[in-house]
Amino acid sequence: MKETPLEDGAPVIGCNEPGSFARDVLVSRHPALIRQVRDAHPYTPDQLHALDVLLGEITEGVIRPLPPEAHDRADWARWGVDEHVGRSWFDASFLWAESYFYRRLLQAVAYFGPGPWQGIDPFAPAKQAELHSRGVDEELDALDALPGLSREDEAAALLGAALWGNRADLGFLTTAAESPRSASDLVADDTDSLWDLLSAERPGTVAVIADNAGRELIPDLVLVDHLLRHGHARTVDLHLKPHPYYVSDATTADLVAALRRLARAPGHAGEVGARLWEAMATGRLRPSAHPFFCAPLPYPDMPDDLRRDLSGCTLTILKGDLNYRRLVGDRLWPPTTPFDRLTRYFPTPVAALRTLKSDVVTGLTAGHAAELDATEDRWRTSGTHALVQVRR
């Protein structure tokens, strides 16, 4: 498979570079994840064997195909699996290798069935533990402070909480003047442009392409409630993953769990949950789960039906690191490469809310990029920096 180039001259991020972030994911993170999944469920001998085979394959072997009976075998054939079979995982692009790893993990645990394990999320125990943690209790309690804020400060606090996800700590309590992170941690900040596009004078449909479940999905939902309640959006289309992906990516089941968590909470959190529950019932909050969101492809390759759905929206908000990689292309761009130029293909105005957890970054000034490179070795991948970027 040849990835669709967004621009000439920027190499696709691969996995072969010693010491690179991508290689470390394949060498360390994926084997650790297999062991975590293996220990979290009372799997059968066949499932345990399949997980062990996958572990050996990614550490010492070569890429193997999906079985002929796999329901999406034709899809992966179009996405280049046959070109990779028999080759090292480290020879594949980072985006493709990660995506295929998660597909193979689901195959190993019999997620797609048929059989009694069909539809059982291998990452559910970790998701549920986080969703019902004391940290989430504290953040839901902190929502009681929101009615005391001005609308502008509430908007700033909720956007900050959605941006930083589970790094926001008690971000719900913050005001615009008391950010959960230092302003210097934002490598790009188009917040004003974002709110201009969300003008209450012309509410339309806002698309939100979700990232993680649990503690990160809850602030996304609270922000969605703010958009609906204050007329920034007439409806919100919430795009989720059709099946488990990238450990904690949000599926429809994760959305339902988060809504229940909110609706059953005391105080203001419960009020937010009740409004969102009603928004689901009236069609103002509309979930969907297109197969493309689990494909190893950048967004220029989105299928026509998804492009048509998005084109009717006034704004698309993309959450998280993976969505950013797919939006601008998972390439080693010079950090000064204009974000606007790389996203001009997208069918709507677009806003990226992202905590940096991989190498790709665009839209920075030359001075800022040089300063970051000079002072922080891992600013692109450590999750200590974030960005809000908008293309109108």
PDB file of C-alpha atoms in Angstrom, residues 82-348:
ATOM      1  CA  ASP A  82      -0.266  -8.542   1.207  1.00  0.00           C
ATOM      2  CA  GLU A  83       2.659  -6.194   0.571  1.00  0.00           C
ATOM      3  CA  HIS A  84       3.736  -6.561   4.204  1.00  0.00           C
ATOM      4  CA  VAL A  85       3.232 -10.289   4.812  1.00  0.00           C
ATOM      5  CA  GLY A  86       6.556 -12.045   5.337  1.00  0.00           C
ATOM      6  CA  ARG A  87       8.366  -8.807   6.132  1.00  0.00           C
ATOM      7  CA  SER A  88       9.460  -7.428   9.492  1.00  0.00           C
ATOM      8  CA  TRP A  89       7.052  -5.271  11.430  1.00  0.00           C
ATOM      9  CA  PHE A  90       9.823  -2.682  11.529  1.00  0.00           C
ATOM     10  CA  ASP A  91       9.677  -2.317   7.742  1.00  0.00           C
ATOM     11  CA  ALA A  92       6.108  -0.977   7.833  1.00  0.00           C
ATOM     12  CA  SER A  93       5.084   2.622   8.370  1.00  0.00           C
ATOM     13  CA  PHE A  94       4.313   3.497  11.972  1.00  0.00           C
ATOM     14  CA  LEU A  95       0.630   4.225  11.327  1.00  0.00           C
ATOM     15  CA  TRP A  96       0.113   0.977   9.405  1.00  0.00           C
ATOM     16  CA  ALA A  97       2.042  -1.183  11.896  1.00  0.00           C
ATOM     17  CA  GLU A  98       0.134   0.157  14.899  1.00  0.00           C
ATOM     18  CA  SER A  99      -3.235  -0.276  13.252  1.00  0.00           C
ATOM     19  CA  TYR A 100      -2.542  -3.806  12.040  1.00  0.00           C
ATOM     20  CA  PHE A 101      -1.184  -4.778  15.452  1.00  0.00           C
ATOM     21  CA  TYR A 102      -4.493  -3.889  17.106  1.00  0.00           C
ATOM     22  CA  ARG A 103      -6.434  -5.718  14.410  1.00  0.00           C
ATOM     23  CA  ARG A 104      -4.320  -8.841  14.973  1.00  0.00           C
ATOM     24  CA  LEU A 105      -4.759  -8.543  18.734  1.00  0.00           C
ATOM     25  CA  LEU A 106      -8.536  -8.616  18.301  1.00  0.00           C
ATOM     26  CA  GLN A 107      -8.159 -11.651  16.072  1.00  0.00           C
ATOM     27  CA  ALA A 108      -6.121 -13.429  18.748  1.00  0.00           C
ATOM     28  CA  VAL A 109      -8.778 -12.950  21.441  1.00  0.00           C
ATOM     29  CA  ALA A 110     -11.623 -13.968  19.067  1.00  0.00           C
ATOM     30  CA  TYR A 111     -13.296 -10.562  19.311  1.00  0.00           C
ATOM     31  CA  PHE A 112     -14.970 -10.917  15.928  1.00  0.00           C
ATOM     32  CA  GLY A 113     -16.172 -14.456  16.648  1.00  0.00           C
ATOM     33  CA  PRO A 114     -18.197 -16.452  16.140  1.00  0.00           C
ATOM     34  CA  GLY A 115     -18.197 -17.784  19.651  1.00  0.00           C
ATOM     35  CA  PRO A 116     -18.686 -16.739  23.270  1.00  0.00           C
ATOM     36  CA  TRP A 117     -15.874 -14.152  23.186  1.00  0.00           C
ATOM     37  CA  GLN A 118     -17.359 -12.242  20.290  1.00  0.00           C
ATOM     38  CA  GLY A 119     -17.580  -8.536  21.125  1.00  0.00           C
ATOM     39  CA  ILE A 120     -15.676  -8.769  24.433  1.00  0.00           C
ATOM     40  CA  ASP A 121     -13.408  -5.705  24.594  1.00  0.00           C
ATOM     41  CA  PRO A 122      -9.896  -6.844  25.619  1.00  0.00           C
ATOM     42  CA  PHE A 123      -9.211  -3.374  27.013  1.00  0.00           C
ATOM     43  CA  ALA A 124     -12.455  -3.127  29.022  1.00  0.00           C
ATOM     44  CA  PRO A 125     -10.968  -3.859  32.474  1.00  0.00           C
ATOM     45  CA  ALA A 126      -8.519  -0.959  32.197  1.00  0.00           C
ATOM     46  CA  LYS A 127     -11.192   1.346  30.793  1.00  0.00           C
ATOM     47  CA  GLN A 128     -13.659   0.483  33.546  1.00  0.00           C
ATOM     48  CA  ALA A 129     -11.076   0.850  36.303  1.00  0.00           C
ATOM     49  CA  GLU A 130     -10.225   4.355  35.116  1.00  0.00           C
ATOM     50  CA  LEU A 131     -13.851   5.386  34.606  1.00  0.00           C
ATOM     51  CA  HIS A 132     -14.734   4.393  38.168  1.00  0.00           C
ATOM     52  CA  SER A 133     -11.562   5.697  39.777  1.00  0.00           C
ATOM     53  CA  ARG A 134     -11.323   8.206  42.592  1.00  0.00           C
ATOM     54  CA  GLY A 135      -9.782  10.666  40.156  1.00  0.00           C
ATOM     55  CA  VAL A 136     -12.972  10.713  38.099  1.00  0.00           C
ATOM     56  CA  ASP A 137     -15.018  11.106  41.292  1.00  0.00           C
ATOM     57  CA  GLU A 138     -13.026  14.232  42.131  1.00  0.00           C
ATOM     58  CA  GLU A 139     -13.399  15.707  38.670  1.00  0.00           C
ATOM     59  CA  LEU A 140     -17.139  15.109  38.627  1.00  0.00           C
ATOM     60  CA  ASP A 141     -17.401  16.763  42.043  1.00  0.00           C
ATOM     61  CA  ALA A 142     -15.414  19.693  40.677  1.00  0.00           C
ATOM     62  CA  LEU A 143     -18.147  20.329  38.101  1.00  0.00           C
ATOM     63  CA  ASP A 144     -20.170  21.903  40.921  1.00  0.00           C
ATOM     64  CA  ALA A 145     -17.960  24.993  40.486  1.00  0.00           C
ATOM     65  CA  LEU A 146     -19.094  25.598  36.910  1.00  0.00           C
ATOM     66  CA  PRO A 147     -22.349  27.492  37.660  1.00  0.00           C
ATOM     67  CA  GLY A 148     -20.274  30.111  39.485  1.00  0.00           C
ATOM     68  CA  LEU A 149     -18.171  30.911  36.412  1.00  0.00           C
ATOM     69  CA  SER A 150     -18.966  33.356  33.656  1.00  0.00           C
ATOM     70  CA  ARG A 151     -19.859  31.753  30.349  1.00  0.00           C
ATOM     71  CA  GLU A 152     -16.469  32.753  28.928  1.00  0.00           C
ATOM     72  CA  ASP A 153     -14.551  31.277  31.851  1.00  0.00           C
ATOM     73  CA  GLU A 154     -16.643  28.115  31.759  1.00  0.00           C
ATOM     74  CA  ALA A 155     -15.919  27.742  28.046  1.00  0.00           C
ATOM     75  CA  ALA A 156     -12.186  28.204  28.626  1.00  0.00           C
ATOM     76  CA  ALA A 157     -12.138  25.708  31.490  1.00  0.00           C
ATOM     77  CA  LEU A 158     -14.026  23.044  29.557  1.00  0.00           C
ATOM     78  CA  LEU A 159     -11.953  23.472  26.431  1.00  0.00           C
ATOM     79  CA  GLY A 160      -8.793  23.154  28.537  1.00  0.00           C
ATOM     80  CA  ALA A 161     -10.080  20.009  30.221  1.00  0.00           C
ATOM     81  CA  ALA A 162     -10.981  18.441  26.866  1.00  0.00           C
ATOM     82  CA  LEU A 163      -7.605  19.410  25.417  1.00  0.00           C
ATOM     83  CA  TRP A 164      -5.496  17.940  28.213  1.00  0.00           C
ATOM     84  CA  GLY A 165      -7.695  14.904  28.914  1.00  0.00           C
ATOM     85  CA  ASN A 166      -6.507  12.945  31.931  1.00  0.00           C
ATOM     86  CA  ARG A 167      -3.574  15.330  32.365  1.00  0.00           C
ATOM     87  CA  ALA A 168      -5.946  18.168  33.232  1.00  0.00           C
ATOM     88  CA  ASP A 169      -6.176  17.081  36.882  1.00  0.00           C
ATOM     89  CA  LEU A 170      -8.919  19.230  38.404  1.00  0.00           C
ATOM     90  CA  GLY A 171      -9.207  21.268  35.234  1.00  0.00           C
ATOM     91  CA  PHE A 172     -12.935  21.634  35.629  1.00  0.00           C
ATOM     92  CA  LEU A 173     -12.286  24.038  38.497  1.00  0.00           C
ATOM     93  CA  THR A 174     -10.082  26.345  36.512  1.00  0.00           C
ATOM     94  CA  THR A 175     -10.995  29.686  35.049  1.00  0.00           C
ATOM     95  CA  ALA A 176      -9.547  31.296  31.965  1.00  0.00           C
ATOM     96  CA  ALA A 177      -6.920  32.919  34.180  1.00  0.00           C
ATOM     97  CA  GLU A 178      -6.050  29.701  35.990  1.00  0.00           C
ATOM     98  CA  SER A 179      -5.258  27.163  33.312  1.00  0.00           C
ATOM     99  CA  PRO A 180      -4.541  23.569  34.388  1.00  0.00           C
ATOM    100  CA  ARG A 181      -1.318  23.898  32.393  1.00  0.00           C
ATOM    101  CA  SER A 182       1.033  26.809  31.757  1.00  0.00           C
ATOM    102  CA  ALA A 183       0.389  28.807  28.609  1.00  0.00           C
ATOM    103  CA  SER A 184       3.946  27.944  27.562  1.00  0.00           C
ATOM    104  CA  ASP A 185       2.879  24.301  27.312  1.00  0.00           C
ATOM    105  CA  LEU A 186       0.724  25.188  24.288  1.00  0.00           C
ATOM    106  CA  VAL A 187       2.907  25.040  21.203  1.00  0.00           C
ATOM    107  CA  ALA A 188       0.063  26.538  19.128  1.00  0.00           C
ATOM    108  CA  ASP A 189      -3.107  28.235  20.312  1.00  0.00           C
ATOM    109  CA  ASP A 190      -5.940  29.084  17.898  1.00  0.00           C
ATOM    110  CA  THR A 191      -8.552  29.131  20.656  1.00  0.00           C
ATOM    111  CA  ASP A 192     -10.038  32.460  19.558  1.00  0.00           C
ATOM    112  CA  SER A 193     -10.546  31.169  16.031  1.00  0.00           C
ATOM    113  CA  LEU A 194     -12.213  28.052  17.402  1.00  0.00           C
ATOM    114  CA  TRP A 195     -14.787  30.029  19.356  1.00  0.00           C
ATOM    115  CA  ASP A 196     -15.352  32.357  16.382  1.00  0.00           C
ATOM    116  CA  LEU A 197     -16.359  29.319  14.347  1.00  0.00           C
ATOM    117  CA  LEU A 198     -18.685  28.226  17.156  1.00  0.00           C
ATOM    118  CA  SER A 199     -20.639  31.463  17.180  1.00  0.00           C
ATOM    119  CA  ALA A 200     -24.043  31.125  18.847  1.00  0.00           C
ATOM    120  CA  GLU A 201     -25.434  33.425  16.152  1.00  0.00           C
ATOM    121  CA  ARG A 202     -25.152  30.701  13.501  1.00  0.00           C
ATOM    122  CA  PRO A 203     -25.371  27.297  15.203  1.00  0.00           C
ATOM    123  CA  GLY A 204     -25.137  24.272  12.971  1.00  0.00           C
ATOM    124  CA  THR A 205     -23.956  20.708  13.192  1.00  0.00           C
ATOM    125  CA  VAL A 206     -20.571  20.245  14.847  1.00  0.00           C
ATOM    126  CA  ALA A 207     -18.718  16.987  14.263  1.00  0.00           C
ATOM    127  CA  VAL A 208     -16.514  15.715  17.089  1.00  0.00           C
ATOM    128  CA  ILE A 209     -14.145  12.878  16.186  1.00  0.00           C
ATOM    129  CA  ALA A 210     -13.458  11.302  19.573  1.00  0.00           C
ATOM    130  CA  ASP A 211     -10.215   9.943  20.912  1.00  0.00           C
ATOM    131  CA  ASN A 212     -10.021   8.082  24.216  1.00  0.00           C
ATOM    132  CA  ALA A 213     -12.701   6.617  26.470  1.00  0.00           C
ATOM    133  CA  GLY A 214     -13.208   7.012  30.201  1.00  0.00           C
ATOM    134  CA  ARG A 215     -11.518   9.886  31.944  1.00  0.00           C
ATOM    135  CA  GLU A 216     -10.799  11.621  28.640  1.00  0.00           C
ATOM    136  CA  LEU A 217     -14.233  11.122  27.086  1.00  0.00           C
ATOM    137  CA  ILE A 218     -16.037  12.661  30.064  1.00  0.00           C
ATOM    138  CA  PRO A 219     -14.587  16.176  29.602  1.00  0.00           C
ATOM    139  CA  ASP A 220     -15.302  15.865  25.877  1.00  0.00           C
ATOM    140  CA  LEU A 221     -18.937  15.164  26.715  1.00  0.00           C
ATOM    141  CA  VAL A 222     -19.118  18.042  29.181  1.00  0.00           C
ATOM    142  CA  LEU A 223     -17.791  20.325  26.434  1.00  0.00           C
ATOM    143  CA  VAL A 224     -20.417  18.936  24.039  1.00  0.00           C
ATOM    144  CA  ASP A 225     -23.090  19.768  26.624  1.00  0.00           C
ATOM    145  CA  HIS A 226     -21.752  23.329  26.800  1.00  0.00           C
ATOM    146  CA  LEU A 227     -21.916  23.676  23.016  1.00  0.00           C
ATOM    147  CA  LEU A 228     -25.507  22.443  22.893  1.00  0.00           C
ATOM    148  CA  ARG A 229     -26.711  24.332  25.966  1.00  0.00           C
ATOM    149  CA  HIS A 230     -25.309  27.691  24.900  1.00  0.00           C
ATOM    150  CA  GLY A 231     -26.284  27.456  21.238  1.00  0.00           C
ATOM    151  CA  HIS A 232     -22.823  26.969  19.761  1.00  0.00           C
ATOM    152  CA  ALA A 233     -24.162  23.860  18.045  1.00  0.00           C
ATOM    153  CA  ARG A 234     -27.656  22.847  17.027  1.00  0.00           C
ATOM    154  CA  THR A 235     -26.579  19.203  16.883  1.00  0.00           C
ATOM    155  CA  VAL A 236     -23.338  17.335  17.567  1.00  0.00           C
ATOM    156  CA  ASP A 237     -22.275  14.291  15.558  1.00  0.00           C
ATOM    157  CA  LEU A 238     -19.955  12.244  17.769  1.00  0.00           C
ATOM    158  CA  HIS A 239     -17.741   9.889  15.755  1.00  0.00           C
ATOM    159  CA  LEU A 240     -16.499   6.832  17.661  1.00  0.00           C
ATOM    160  CA  LYS A 241     -14.512   3.712  16.840  1.00  0.00           C
ATOM    161  CA  PRO A 242     -16.549   0.751  15.529  1.00  0.00           C
ATOM    162  CA  HIS A 243     -14.503  -1.672  17.659  1.00  0.00           C
ATOM    163  CA  PRO A 244     -11.719  -1.533  20.286  1.00  0.00           C
ATOM    164  CA  TYR A 245      -8.613   0.212  18.987  1.00  0.00           C
ATOM    165  CA  TYR A 246      -5.393   1.714  20.360  1.00  0.00           C
ATOM    166  CA  VAL A 247      -6.054   0.452  23.915  1.00  0.00           C
ATOM    167  CA  SER A 248      -8.410   3.173  25.107  1.00  0.00           C
ATOM    168  CA  ASP A 249     -10.102   4.604  22.021  1.00  0.00           C
ATOM    169  CA  ALA A 250     -13.790   5.260  22.581  1.00  0.00           C
ATOM    170  CA  THR A 251     -16.435   2.915  21.175  1.00  0.00           C
ATOM    171  CA  THR A 252     -20.217   3.212  21.462  1.00  0.00           C
ATOM    172  CA  ALA A 253     -20.104   1.005  24.562  1.00  0.00           C
ATOM    173  CA  ASP A 254     -17.596   3.420  26.113  1.00  0.00           C
ATOM    174  CA  LEU A 255     -19.879   6.351  25.294  1.00  0.00           C
ATOM    175  CA  VAL A 256     -22.801   4.642  27.029  1.00  0.00           C
ATOM    176  CA  ALA A 257     -20.630   3.888  30.077  1.00  0.00           C
ATOM    177  CA  ALA A 258     -19.480   7.503  30.294  1.00  0.00           C
ATOM    178  CA  LEU A 259     -23.031   8.830  29.959  1.00  0.00           C
ATOM    179  CA  ARG A 260     -24.194   6.516  32.744  1.00  0.00           C
ATOM    180  CA  ARG A 261     -21.297   7.674  34.916  1.00  0.00           C
ATOM    181  CA  LEU A 262     -22.305  11.294  34.420  1.00  0.00           C
ATOM    182  CA  ALA A 263     -26.048  10.758  34.750  1.00  0.00           C
ATOM    183  CA  ARG A 264     -25.697   8.848  38.022  1.00  0.00           C
ATOM    184  CA  ALA A 265     -23.324  11.368  39.590  1.00  0.00           C
ATOM    185  CA  PRO A 266     -24.570  13.860  42.200  1.00  0.00           C
ATOM    186  CA  GLY A 267     -24.656  17.599  41.716  1.00  0.00           C
ATOM    187  CA  HIS A 268     -23.900  19.442  38.505  1.00  0.00           C
ATOM    188  CA  ALA A 269     -22.334  16.383  36.872  1.00  0.00           C
ATOM    189  CA  GLY A 270     -25.662  14.585  37.101  1.00  0.00           C
ATOM    190  CA  GLU A 271     -27.397  17.569  35.497  1.00  0.00           C
ATOM    191  CA  VAL A 272     -24.926  17.476  32.619  1.00  0.00           C
ATOM    192  CA  GLY A 273     -25.488  13.738  32.262  1.00  0.00           C
ATOM    193  CA  ALA A 274     -29.262  14.178  32.212  1.00  0.00           C
ATOM    194  CA  ARG A 275     -29.038  16.818  29.492  1.00  0.00           C
ATOM    195  CA  LEU A 276     -26.766  14.643  27.366  1.00  0.00           C
ATOM    196  CA  TRP A 277     -29.046  11.644  27.881  1.00  0.00           C
ATOM    197  CA  GLU A 278     -31.944  13.770  26.643  1.00  0.00           C
ATOM    198  CA  ALA A 279     -29.837  15.048  23.736  1.00  0.00           C
ATOM    199  CA  MET A 280     -29.298  11.450  22.643  1.00  0.00           C
ATOM    200  CA  ALA A 281     -33.036  10.763  22.848  1.00  0.00           C
ATOM    201  CA  THR A 282     -33.955  13.853  20.802  1.00  0.00           C
ATOM    202  CA  GLY A 283     -31.239  13.447  18.186  1.00  0.00           C
ATOM    203  CA  ARG A 284     -29.215  16.508  19.150  1.00  0.00           C
ATOM    204  CA  LEU A 285     -26.278  14.257  20.099  1.00  0.00           C
ATOM    205  CA  ARG A 286     -25.826  11.664  17.375  1.00  0.00           C
ATOM    206  CA  PRO A 287     -23.213   8.916  17.723  1.00  0.00           C
ATOM    207  CA  SER A 288     -21.784   7.057  14.752  1.00  0.00           C
ATOM    208  CA  ALA A 289     -18.960   4.570  14.203  1.00  0.00           C
ATOM    209  CA  HIS A 290     -17.687   4.448  10.627  1.00  0.00           C
ATOM    210  CA  PRO A 291     -15.223   1.615   9.787  1.00  0.00           C
ATOM    211  CA  PHE A 292     -12.759   4.180   8.424  1.00  0.00           C
ATOM    212  CA  PHE A 293     -11.892   5.274  11.955  1.00  0.00           C
ATOM    213  CA  CYS A 294     -10.111   1.930  12.462  1.00  0.00           C
ATOM    214  CA  ALA A 295      -8.319   1.994   9.107  1.00  0.00           C
ATOM    215  CA  PRO A 296      -4.537   2.540   8.724  1.00  0.00           C
ATOM    216  CA  LEU A 297      -5.121   5.508   6.430  1.00  0.00           C
ATOM    217  CA  PRO A 298      -4.772   9.294   6.569  1.00  0.00           C
ATOM    218  CA  TYR A 299      -7.882  11.433   6.312  1.00  0.00           C
ATOM    219  CA  PRO A 300      -7.376  12.379   2.645  1.00  0.00           C
ATOM    220  CA  ASP A 301      -8.306   8.740   1.949  1.00  0.00           C
ATOM    221  CA  MET A 302     -11.642   8.925   3.741  1.00  0.00           C
ATOM    222  CA  PRO A 303     -14.461   7.237   1.784  1.00  0.00           C
ATOM    223  CA  ASP A 304     -17.080   9.254  -0.046  1.00  0.00           C
ATOM    224  CA  ASP A 305     -19.924   8.503   2.384  1.00  0.00           C
ATOM    225  CA  LEU A 306     -17.952   9.799   5.363  1.00  0.00           C
ATOM    226  CA  ARG A 307     -16.834  12.851   3.396  1.00  0.00           C
ATOM    227  CA  ARG A 308     -20.468  13.605   2.547  1.00  0.00           C
ATOM    228  CA  ASP A 309     -21.529  13.253   6.175  1.00  0.00           C
ATOM    229  CA  LEU A 310     -18.828  15.618   7.372  1.00  0.00           C
ATOM    230  CA  SER A 311     -19.366  18.145   4.583  1.00  0.00           C
ATOM    231  CA  GLY A 312     -22.717  19.122   6.087  1.00  0.00           C
ATOM    232  CA  CYS A 313     -21.062  20.258   9.326  1.00  0.00           C
ATOM    233  CA  THR A 314     -20.041  23.788  10.223  1.00  0.00           C
ATOM    234  CA  LEU A 315     -16.911  22.556  12.028  1.00  0.00           C
ATOM    235  CA  THR A 316     -15.110  19.280  12.701  1.00  0.00           C
ATOM    236  CA  ILE A 317     -13.233  18.971  15.992  1.00  0.00           C
ATOM    237  CA  LEU A 318     -10.625  16.207  16.020  1.00  0.00           C
ATOM    238  CA  LYS A 319      -9.482  15.022  19.422  1.00  0.00           C
ATOM    239  CA  GLY A 320      -6.153  13.486  20.273  1.00  0.00           C
ATOM    240  CA  ASP A 321      -2.834  12.440  18.850  1.00  0.00           C
ATOM    241  CA  LEU A 322      -3.864   9.693  16.423  1.00  0.00           C
ATOM    242  CA  ASN A 323      -6.474  11.883  14.769  1.00  0.00           C
ATOM    243  CA  TYR A 324      -3.848  14.599  14.330  1.00  0.00           C
ATOM    244  CA  ARG A 325      -1.435  12.140  12.714  1.00  0.00           C
ATOM    245  CA  ARG A 326      -4.126  11.071  10.284  1.00  0.00           C
ATOM    246  CA  LEU A 327      -5.221  14.661   9.639  1.00  0.00           C
ATOM    247  CA  VAL A 328      -1.864  16.149   8.605  1.00  0.00           C
ATOM    248  CA  GLY A 329      -0.153  12.900   7.620  1.00  0.00           C
ATOM    249  CA  ASP A 330       2.097  10.779   9.841  1.00  0.00           C
ATOM    250  CA  ARG A 331       5.256  12.304   8.401  1.00  0.00           C
ATOM    251  CA  LEU A 332       8.400  13.980   9.642  1.00  0.00           C
ATOM    252  CA  TRP A 333       7.258  17.457   8.675  1.00  0.00           C
ATOM    253  CA  PRO A 334       9.427  20.449   9.368  1.00  0.00           C
ATOM    254  CA  PRO A 335       7.515  21.885  12.359  1.00  0.00           C
ATOM    255  CA  THR A 336       7.039  25.163  10.473  1.00  0.00           C
ATOM    256  CA  THR A 337       4.980  23.441   7.756  1.00  0.00           C
ATOM    257  CA  PRO A 338       1.669  25.358   7.662  1.00  0.00           C
ATOM    258  CA  PHE A 339      -1.217  23.504   9.277  1.00  0.00           C
ATOM    259  CA  ASP A 340      -3.635  25.284   6.913  1.00  0.00           C
ATOM    260  CA  ARG A 341      -1.899  23.906   3.830  1.00  0.00           C
ATOM    261  CA  LEU A 342      -1.871  20.336   5.088  1.00  0.00           C
ATOM    262  CA  THR A 343      -5.575  20.368   5.970  1.00  0.00           C
ATOM    263  CA  ARG A 344      -7.005  22.272   3.014  1.00  0.00           C
ATOM    264  CA  TYR A 345      -8.416  19.011   1.587  1.00  0.00           C
ATOM    265  CA  PHE A 346     -10.706  18.494   4.599  1.00  0.00           C
ATOM    266  CA  PRO A 347     -14.391  19.022   3.708  1.00  0.00           C
ATOM    267  CA  THR A 348     -15.151  21.404   6.609  1.00  0.00           C
TER     268      THR A 348
END
